[in-house]
Short mmCIF file of C-alpha atoms in Angstrom, two decimals:
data_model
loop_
_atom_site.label_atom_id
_atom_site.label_comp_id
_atom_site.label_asym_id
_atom_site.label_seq_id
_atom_site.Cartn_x
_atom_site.Cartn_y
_atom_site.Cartn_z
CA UNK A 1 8.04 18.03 3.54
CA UNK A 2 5.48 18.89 5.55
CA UNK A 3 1.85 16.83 4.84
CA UNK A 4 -0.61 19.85 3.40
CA UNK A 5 -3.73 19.83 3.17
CA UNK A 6 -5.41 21.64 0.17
CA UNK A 7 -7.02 24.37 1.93
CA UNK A 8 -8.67 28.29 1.44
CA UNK A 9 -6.75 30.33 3.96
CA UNK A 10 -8.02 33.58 4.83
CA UNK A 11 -5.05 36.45 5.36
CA UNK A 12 -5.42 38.92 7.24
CA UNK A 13 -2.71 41.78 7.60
CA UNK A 14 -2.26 45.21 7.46
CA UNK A 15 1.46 45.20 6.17
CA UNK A 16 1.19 44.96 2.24
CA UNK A 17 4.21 43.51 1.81
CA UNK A 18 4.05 40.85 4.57
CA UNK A 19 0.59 39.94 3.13
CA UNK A 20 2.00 39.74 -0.59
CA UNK A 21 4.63 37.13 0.84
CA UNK A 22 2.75 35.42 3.28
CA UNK A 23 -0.17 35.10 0.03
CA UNK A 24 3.04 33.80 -2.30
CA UNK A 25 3.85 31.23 0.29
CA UNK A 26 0.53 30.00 0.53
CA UNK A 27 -0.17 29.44 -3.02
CA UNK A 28 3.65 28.02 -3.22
CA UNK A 29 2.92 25.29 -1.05
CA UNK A 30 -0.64 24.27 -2.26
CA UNK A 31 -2.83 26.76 -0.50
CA UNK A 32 -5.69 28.66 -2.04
CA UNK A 33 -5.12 32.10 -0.49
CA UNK A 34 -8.34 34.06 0.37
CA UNK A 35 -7.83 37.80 0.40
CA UNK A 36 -5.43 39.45 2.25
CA UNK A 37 -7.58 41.69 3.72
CA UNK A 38 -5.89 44.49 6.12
CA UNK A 39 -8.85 44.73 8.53
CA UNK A 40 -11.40 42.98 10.73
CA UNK A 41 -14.33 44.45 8.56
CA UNK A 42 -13.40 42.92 5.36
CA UNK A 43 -12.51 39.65 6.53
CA UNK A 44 -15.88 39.09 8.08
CA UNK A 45 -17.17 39.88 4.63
CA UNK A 46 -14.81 37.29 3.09
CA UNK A 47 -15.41 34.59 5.92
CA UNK A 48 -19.66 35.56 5.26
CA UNK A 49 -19.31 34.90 1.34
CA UNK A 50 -16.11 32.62 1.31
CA UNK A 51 -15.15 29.04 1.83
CA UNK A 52 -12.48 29.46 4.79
CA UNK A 53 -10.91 26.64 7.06
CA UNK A 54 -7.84 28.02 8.17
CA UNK A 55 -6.65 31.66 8.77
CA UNK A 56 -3.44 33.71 9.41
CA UNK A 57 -4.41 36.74 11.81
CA UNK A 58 -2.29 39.88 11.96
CA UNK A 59 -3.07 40.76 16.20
CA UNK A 60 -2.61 44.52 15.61
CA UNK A 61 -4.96 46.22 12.81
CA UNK A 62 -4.35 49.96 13.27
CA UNK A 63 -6.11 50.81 16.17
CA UNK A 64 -8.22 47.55 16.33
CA UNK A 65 -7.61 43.86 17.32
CA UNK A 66 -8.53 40.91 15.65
CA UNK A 67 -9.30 38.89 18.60
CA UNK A 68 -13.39 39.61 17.63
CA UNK A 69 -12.58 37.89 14.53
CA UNK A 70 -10.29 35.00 16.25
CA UNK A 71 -13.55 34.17 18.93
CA UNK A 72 -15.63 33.69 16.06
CA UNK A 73 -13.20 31.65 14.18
CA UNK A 74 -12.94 29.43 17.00
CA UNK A 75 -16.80 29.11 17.15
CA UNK A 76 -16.95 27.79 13.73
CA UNK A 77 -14.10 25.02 14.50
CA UNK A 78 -11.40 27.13 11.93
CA UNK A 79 -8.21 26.53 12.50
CA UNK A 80 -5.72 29.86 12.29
CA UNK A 81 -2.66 31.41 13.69
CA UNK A 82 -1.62 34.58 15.23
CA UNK A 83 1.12 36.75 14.10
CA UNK A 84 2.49 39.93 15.95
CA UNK A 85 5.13 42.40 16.95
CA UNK A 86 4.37 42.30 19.67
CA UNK A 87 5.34 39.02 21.74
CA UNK A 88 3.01 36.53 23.29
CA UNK A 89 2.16 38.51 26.46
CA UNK A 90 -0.35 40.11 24.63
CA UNK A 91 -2.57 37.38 23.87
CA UNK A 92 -5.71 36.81 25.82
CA UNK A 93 -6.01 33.55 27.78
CA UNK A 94 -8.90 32.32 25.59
CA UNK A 95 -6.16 32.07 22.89
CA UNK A 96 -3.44 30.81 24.37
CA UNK A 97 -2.81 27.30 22.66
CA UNK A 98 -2.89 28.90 19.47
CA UNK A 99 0.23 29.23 16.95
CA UNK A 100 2.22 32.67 17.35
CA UNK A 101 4.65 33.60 14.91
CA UNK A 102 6.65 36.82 16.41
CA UNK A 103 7.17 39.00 13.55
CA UNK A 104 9.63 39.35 11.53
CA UNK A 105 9.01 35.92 10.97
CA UNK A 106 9.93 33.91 7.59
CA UNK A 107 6.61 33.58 5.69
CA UNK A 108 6.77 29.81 4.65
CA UNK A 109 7.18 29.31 8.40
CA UNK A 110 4.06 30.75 9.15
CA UNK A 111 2.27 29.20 6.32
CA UNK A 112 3.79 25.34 6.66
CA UNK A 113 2.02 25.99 10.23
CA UNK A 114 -1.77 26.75 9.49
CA UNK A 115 -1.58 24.00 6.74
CA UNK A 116 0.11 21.43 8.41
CA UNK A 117 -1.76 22.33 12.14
CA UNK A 118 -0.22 21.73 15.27
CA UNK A 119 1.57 18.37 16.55
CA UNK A 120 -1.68 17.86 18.88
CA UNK A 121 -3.76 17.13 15.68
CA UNK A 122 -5.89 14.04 16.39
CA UNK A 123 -4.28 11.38 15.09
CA UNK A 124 -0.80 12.76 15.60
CA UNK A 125 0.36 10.73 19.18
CA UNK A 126 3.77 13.75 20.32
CA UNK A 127 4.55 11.22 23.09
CA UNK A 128 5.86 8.52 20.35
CA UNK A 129 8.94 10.22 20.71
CA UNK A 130 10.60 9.54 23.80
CA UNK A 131 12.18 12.95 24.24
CA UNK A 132 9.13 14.90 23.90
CA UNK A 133 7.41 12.52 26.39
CA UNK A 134 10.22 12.70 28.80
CA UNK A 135 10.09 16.36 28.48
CA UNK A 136 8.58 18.28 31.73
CA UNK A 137 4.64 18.89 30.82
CA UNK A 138 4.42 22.46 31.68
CA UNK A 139 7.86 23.05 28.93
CA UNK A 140 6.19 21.11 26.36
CA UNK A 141 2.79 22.78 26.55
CA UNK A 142 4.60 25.86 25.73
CA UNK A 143 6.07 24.36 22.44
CA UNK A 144 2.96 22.19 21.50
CA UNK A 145 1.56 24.98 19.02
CA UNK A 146 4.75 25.20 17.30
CA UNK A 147 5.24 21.70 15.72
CA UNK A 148 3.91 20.50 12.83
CA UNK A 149 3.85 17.00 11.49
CA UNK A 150 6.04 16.23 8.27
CA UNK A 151 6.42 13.14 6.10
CA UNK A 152 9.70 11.44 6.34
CA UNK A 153 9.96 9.16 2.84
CA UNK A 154 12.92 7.07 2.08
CA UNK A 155 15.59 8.23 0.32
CA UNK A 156 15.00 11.91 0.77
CA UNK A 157 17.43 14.25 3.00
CA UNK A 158 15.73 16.43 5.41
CA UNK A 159 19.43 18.12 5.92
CA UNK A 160 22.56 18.06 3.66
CA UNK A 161 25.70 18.58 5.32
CA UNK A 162 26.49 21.88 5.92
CA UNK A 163 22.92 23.22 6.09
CA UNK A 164 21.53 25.63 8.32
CA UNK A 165 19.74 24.45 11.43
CA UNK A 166 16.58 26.60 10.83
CA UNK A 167 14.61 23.96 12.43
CA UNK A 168 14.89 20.96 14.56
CA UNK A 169 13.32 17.22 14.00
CA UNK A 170 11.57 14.96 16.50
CA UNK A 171 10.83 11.23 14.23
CA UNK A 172 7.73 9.88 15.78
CA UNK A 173 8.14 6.79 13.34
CA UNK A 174 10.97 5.64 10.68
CA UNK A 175 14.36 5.76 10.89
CA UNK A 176 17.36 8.60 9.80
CA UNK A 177 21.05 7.89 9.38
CA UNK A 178 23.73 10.56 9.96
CA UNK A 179 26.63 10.67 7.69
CA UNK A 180 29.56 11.92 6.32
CA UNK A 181 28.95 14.72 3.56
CA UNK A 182 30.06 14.97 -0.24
CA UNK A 183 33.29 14.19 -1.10
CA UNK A 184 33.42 11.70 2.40
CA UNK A 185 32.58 8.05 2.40
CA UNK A 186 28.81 7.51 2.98
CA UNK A 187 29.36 5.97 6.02
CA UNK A 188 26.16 5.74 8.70
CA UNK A 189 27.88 6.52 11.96
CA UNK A 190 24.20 7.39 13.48
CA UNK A 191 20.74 6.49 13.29
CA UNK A 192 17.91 8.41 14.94
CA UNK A 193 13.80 7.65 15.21
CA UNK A 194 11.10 7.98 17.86
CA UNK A 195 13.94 7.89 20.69
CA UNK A 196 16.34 11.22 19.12
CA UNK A 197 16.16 14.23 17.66
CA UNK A 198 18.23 15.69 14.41
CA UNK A 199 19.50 19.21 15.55
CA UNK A 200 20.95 18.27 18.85
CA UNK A 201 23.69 20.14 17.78
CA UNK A 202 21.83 23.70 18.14
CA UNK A 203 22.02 23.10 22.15
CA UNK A 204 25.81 23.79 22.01
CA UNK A 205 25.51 26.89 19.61
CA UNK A 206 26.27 25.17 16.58
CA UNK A 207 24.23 25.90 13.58
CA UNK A 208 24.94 24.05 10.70
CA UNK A 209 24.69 20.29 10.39
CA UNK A 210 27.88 18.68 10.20
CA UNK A 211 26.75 15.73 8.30
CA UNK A 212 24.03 14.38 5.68
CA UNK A 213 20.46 13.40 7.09
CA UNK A 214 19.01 10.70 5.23
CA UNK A 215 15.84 9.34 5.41
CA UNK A 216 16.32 5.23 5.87
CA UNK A 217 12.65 4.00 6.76
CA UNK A 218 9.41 5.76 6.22
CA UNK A 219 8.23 7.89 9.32
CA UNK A 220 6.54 11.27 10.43
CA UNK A 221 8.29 13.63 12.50
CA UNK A 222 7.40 16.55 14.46
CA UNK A 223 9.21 20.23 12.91
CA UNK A 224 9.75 22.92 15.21
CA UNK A 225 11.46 26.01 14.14
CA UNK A 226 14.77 26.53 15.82
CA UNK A 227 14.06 30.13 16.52
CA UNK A 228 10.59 28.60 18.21
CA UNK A 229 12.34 26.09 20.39
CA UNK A 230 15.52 27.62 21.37
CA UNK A 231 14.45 30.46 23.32
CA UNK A 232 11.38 28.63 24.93
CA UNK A 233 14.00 25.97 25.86
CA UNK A 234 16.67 27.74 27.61
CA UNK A 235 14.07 28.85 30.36
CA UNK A 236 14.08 25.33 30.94
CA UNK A 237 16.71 23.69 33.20
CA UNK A 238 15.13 20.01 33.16
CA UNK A 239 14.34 20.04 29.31
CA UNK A 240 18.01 21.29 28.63
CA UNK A 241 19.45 19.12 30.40
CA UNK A 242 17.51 15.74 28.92
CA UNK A 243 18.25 17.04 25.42
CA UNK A 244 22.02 17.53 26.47
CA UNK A 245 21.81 14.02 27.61
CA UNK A 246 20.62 12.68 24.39
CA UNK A 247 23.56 14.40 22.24
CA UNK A 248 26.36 12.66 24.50
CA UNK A 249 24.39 9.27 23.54
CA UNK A 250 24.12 10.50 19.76
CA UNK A 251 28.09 11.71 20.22
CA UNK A 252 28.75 7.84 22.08
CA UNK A 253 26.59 6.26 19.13
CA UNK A 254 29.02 8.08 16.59
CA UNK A 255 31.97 7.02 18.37
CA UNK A 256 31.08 3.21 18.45
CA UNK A 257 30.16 3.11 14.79
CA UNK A 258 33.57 3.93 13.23
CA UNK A 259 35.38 1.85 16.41
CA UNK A 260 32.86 -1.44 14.56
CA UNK A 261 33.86 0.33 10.82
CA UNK A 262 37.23 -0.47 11.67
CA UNK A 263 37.18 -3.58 14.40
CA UNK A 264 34.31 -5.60 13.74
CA UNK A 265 33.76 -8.08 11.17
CA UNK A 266 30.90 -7.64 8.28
CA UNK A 267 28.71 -10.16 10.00
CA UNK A 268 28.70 -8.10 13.37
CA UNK A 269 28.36 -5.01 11.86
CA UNK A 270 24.77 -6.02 9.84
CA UNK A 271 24.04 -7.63 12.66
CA UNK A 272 24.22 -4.40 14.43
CA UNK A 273 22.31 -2.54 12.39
CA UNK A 274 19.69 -4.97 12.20
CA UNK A 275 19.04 -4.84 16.16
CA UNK A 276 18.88 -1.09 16.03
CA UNK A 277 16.44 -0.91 12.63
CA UNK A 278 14.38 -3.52 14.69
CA UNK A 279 14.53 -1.26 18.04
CA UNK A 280 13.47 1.48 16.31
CA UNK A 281 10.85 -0.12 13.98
CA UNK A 282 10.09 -3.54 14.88
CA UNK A 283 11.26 -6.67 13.76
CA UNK A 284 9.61 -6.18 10.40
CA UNK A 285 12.44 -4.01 8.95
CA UNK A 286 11.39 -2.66 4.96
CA UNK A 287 15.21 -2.17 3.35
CA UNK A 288 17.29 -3.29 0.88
CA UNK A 289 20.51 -4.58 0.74
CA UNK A 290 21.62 -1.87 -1.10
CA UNK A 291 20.94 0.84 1.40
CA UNK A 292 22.87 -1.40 4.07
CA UNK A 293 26.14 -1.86 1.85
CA UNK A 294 25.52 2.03 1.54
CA UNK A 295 24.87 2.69 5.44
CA UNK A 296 27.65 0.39 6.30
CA UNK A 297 30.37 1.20 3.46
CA UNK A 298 30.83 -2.64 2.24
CA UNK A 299 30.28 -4.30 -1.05
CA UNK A 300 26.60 -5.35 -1.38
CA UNK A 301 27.94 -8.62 -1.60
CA UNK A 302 29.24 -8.48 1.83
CA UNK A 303 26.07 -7.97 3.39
CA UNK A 304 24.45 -10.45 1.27
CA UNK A 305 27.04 -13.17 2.54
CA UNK A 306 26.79 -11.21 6.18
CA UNK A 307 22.44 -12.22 5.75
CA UNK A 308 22.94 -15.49 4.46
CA UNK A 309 24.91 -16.63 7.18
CA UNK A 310 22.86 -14.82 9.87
CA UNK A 311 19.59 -16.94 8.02
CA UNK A 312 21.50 -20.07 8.18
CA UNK A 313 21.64 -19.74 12.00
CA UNK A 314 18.04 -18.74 12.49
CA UNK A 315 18.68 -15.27 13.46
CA UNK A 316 16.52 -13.87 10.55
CA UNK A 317 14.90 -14.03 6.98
CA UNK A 318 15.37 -12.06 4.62
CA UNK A 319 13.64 -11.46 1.63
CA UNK A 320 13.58 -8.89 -0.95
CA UNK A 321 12.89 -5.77 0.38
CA UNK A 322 11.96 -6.91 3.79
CA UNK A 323 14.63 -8.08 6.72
CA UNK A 324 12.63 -10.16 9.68
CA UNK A 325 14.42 -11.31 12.92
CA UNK A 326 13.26 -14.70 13.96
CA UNK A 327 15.63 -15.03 17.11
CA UNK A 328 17.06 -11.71 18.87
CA UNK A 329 19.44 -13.63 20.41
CA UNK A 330 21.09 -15.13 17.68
CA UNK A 331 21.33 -11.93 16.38
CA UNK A 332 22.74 -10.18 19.34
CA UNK A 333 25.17 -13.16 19.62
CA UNK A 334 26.68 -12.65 16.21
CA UNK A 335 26.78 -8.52 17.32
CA UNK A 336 28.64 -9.34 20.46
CA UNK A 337 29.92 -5.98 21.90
CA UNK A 338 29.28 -4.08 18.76
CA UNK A 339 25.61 -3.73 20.05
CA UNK A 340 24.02 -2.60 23.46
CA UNK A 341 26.33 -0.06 25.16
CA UNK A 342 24.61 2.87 23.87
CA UNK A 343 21.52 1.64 24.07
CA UNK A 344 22.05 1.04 27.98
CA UNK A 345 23.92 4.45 28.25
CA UNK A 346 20.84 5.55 26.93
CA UNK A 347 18.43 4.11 29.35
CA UNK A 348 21.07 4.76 32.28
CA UNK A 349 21.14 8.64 31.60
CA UNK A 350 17.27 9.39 29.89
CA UNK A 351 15.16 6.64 32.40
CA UNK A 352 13.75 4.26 29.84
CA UNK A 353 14.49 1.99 27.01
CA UNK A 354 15.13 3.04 23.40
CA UNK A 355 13.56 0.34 22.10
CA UNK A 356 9.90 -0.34 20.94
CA UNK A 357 7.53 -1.22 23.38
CA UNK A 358 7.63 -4.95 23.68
CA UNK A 359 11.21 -5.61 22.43
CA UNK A 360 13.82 -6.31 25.30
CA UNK A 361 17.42 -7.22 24.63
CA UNK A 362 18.10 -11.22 25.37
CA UNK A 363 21.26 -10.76 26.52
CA UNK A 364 23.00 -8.85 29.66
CA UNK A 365 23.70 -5.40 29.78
CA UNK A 366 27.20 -4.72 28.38
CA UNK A 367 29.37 -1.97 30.38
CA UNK A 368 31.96 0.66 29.42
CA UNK A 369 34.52 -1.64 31.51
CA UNK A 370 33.57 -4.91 29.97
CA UNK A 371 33.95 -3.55 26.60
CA UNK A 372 37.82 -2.05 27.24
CA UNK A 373 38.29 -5.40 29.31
CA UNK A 374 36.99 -7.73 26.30
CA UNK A 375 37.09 -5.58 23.26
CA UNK A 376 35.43 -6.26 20.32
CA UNK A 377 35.47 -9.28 19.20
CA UNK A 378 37.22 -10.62 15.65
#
């Protein structure tokens, strides 16, 4: 869920039923909704006698504009959005790194955007994930306004299988495993943080999430709307084209999980996860035992034995709650071939490493021909 801030929101829109639900969202989500008002007259009354610090603007008032009221919003430092029939086009340059929601429009949209506030908050660092900072500047300006920053928490599922792709996911921090849905073992065959995306699946016209999205480590992410990103996108060769790239690792990444599920031993499979928790958050890694039996789809015991033996050769510590590696190599020894090959697919195809800044793989790049060569190992 998006992070909200408890804030008085102005509304301003001549459509009474657009205001009614755009005010029902507001107040749904935390918001202390001030007005609606349908014209420019009565909301500089309210913004005069009213605590405001954020506003939805309606562009068209009858015959008038808000864009009077919109300058003098930005001189005060108030943070609001636009929302129209009319397109973009329309928008004077002054205004055009703010939020537009193209009517019709879904009103909790609109209102998760002026509380949340754009991915280029202060604070909020959009080139943490590598996609989005691989992406060609001039293609990401044009989605900057739309993201907002949302909490990931452990435990929780952002998408159940089967859901509709309304909007798309960009982790900045934490970690998400893919899996099978209801009824299906709970098998992991995917993880994805500040190097993927969850929605990948959208670029090939498919719009409901085959599997279950659960969150594995705590994060943020960047939410974009899919009806935001999609259309912006496709005008885009070079951003198509990297985001393509990243499903074939994602659809590679699937692919080698359920070849380990069914080759590798227990040892080489936590051993894999391990090395790609720690790429994507460090060596530090906050989980439990039980979520890896879960992720994996072994006895808790297994992984327990699976630790032990991994601790008794130095690779890491574990203690309760919290997973350290001590020696990467060790670690990527006991993996063998169950880890690295999409993780140098990754940096072959996308032009740099998935991994955290700082951590480097100890041992030599596997290949697609030294894996069918050698196999995995028993």
């Amino acid at each position: 869920m998006a992070k909200l801030t408890p804030r008085r929101v102005l509304v301003v829109e001549d459509d009474y039923y657009i205001a009614a639900d755009l005010a029902a969202a507001l107040r749904t989500l935390g918001a202390e909704v001030v007005g609606p008002v349908p014209d420019r007259v009565a909301a500089n009354r309210l913004l005069e006698n009213e605590v405001v610090n954020a506003a939805v603007l309606d562009i068209k008032l009858g015959g008038d504009t808000v864009y009077p009221l919109a300058t003098e919003l930005q001189t005060r430092g108030i943070q609001f959005v636009f929302a129209t029939g009319y397109g973009d086009t329309i928008i004077p340059a002054q205004f055009r790194g703010v939020p537009c929601f193209e009517k019709p429009m879904r009103p909790t949209d609109l209102a998760r955007a002026v509380l949340s506030g754009p991915a280029a908050s202060p604070g909020v660092d959009v080139n943490a994930n590598l996609l989005l900072s691989r992406m060609p500047e001039e293609e990401f300006d044009r989605l900057r306004p739309h993201f907002t920053c949302v909490e990931l928490r452990r435990g929780a599922a952002p998408f159940d299988a089967g859901d509709k792709l309304d909007h798309l996911l960009f982790p900045l921090s934490g970690v998400c495993s893919l899996s099978f849905g209801a009824g299906a073992p709970e098998l992991s065959t995917a993880l994805v943080g500040h190097e993927g995306m969850i929605g990948a699946s959208l670029l090939m016209g498919v719009s409901r999430l085959p599997m279950r999205c659960t969150v594995q480590v705590d994060g943020e992410a960047l939410s974009i709307a899919a009806e935001q990103f999609l259309p912006r996108l496709r005008s885009s060769p070079r951003a198509w084209t990297l985001l393509l790239r990243y499903q074939h690792v994602l659809h590679m990444q699937t692919a080698y999980a359920l070849l380990s599920a069914g080759a590798a031993s227990i040892e080489q499979r936590v051993a894999r996860l391990l090395l790609m928790l720690a790429d994507r958050v460090g060596d530090e890694i906050s989980i439990i035992h039980d979520a890896m039996s879960t992720m994996l789809h072994v006895r808790r015991a297994g992984v327990t034995q699976a630790l032990h033996i991994l601790e008794g050769e130095g690779g890491v510590r574990a203690r309760r709650g919290k997973i350290t590696i001590r020696d990467r190599s060790r670690v990527e020894q006991a993996a063998g071939l169950g880890y690295g090959l999409v993780e140098a697919e990754y940096e072959r195809l996308l032009g740099v490493s998935p991994r955290l800044p700082g951590i480097e793989p100890s041992m030599t790049k596997p290949s697609l021909r030294g894996m069918f060569q050698t196999g995995l190992p028993n």
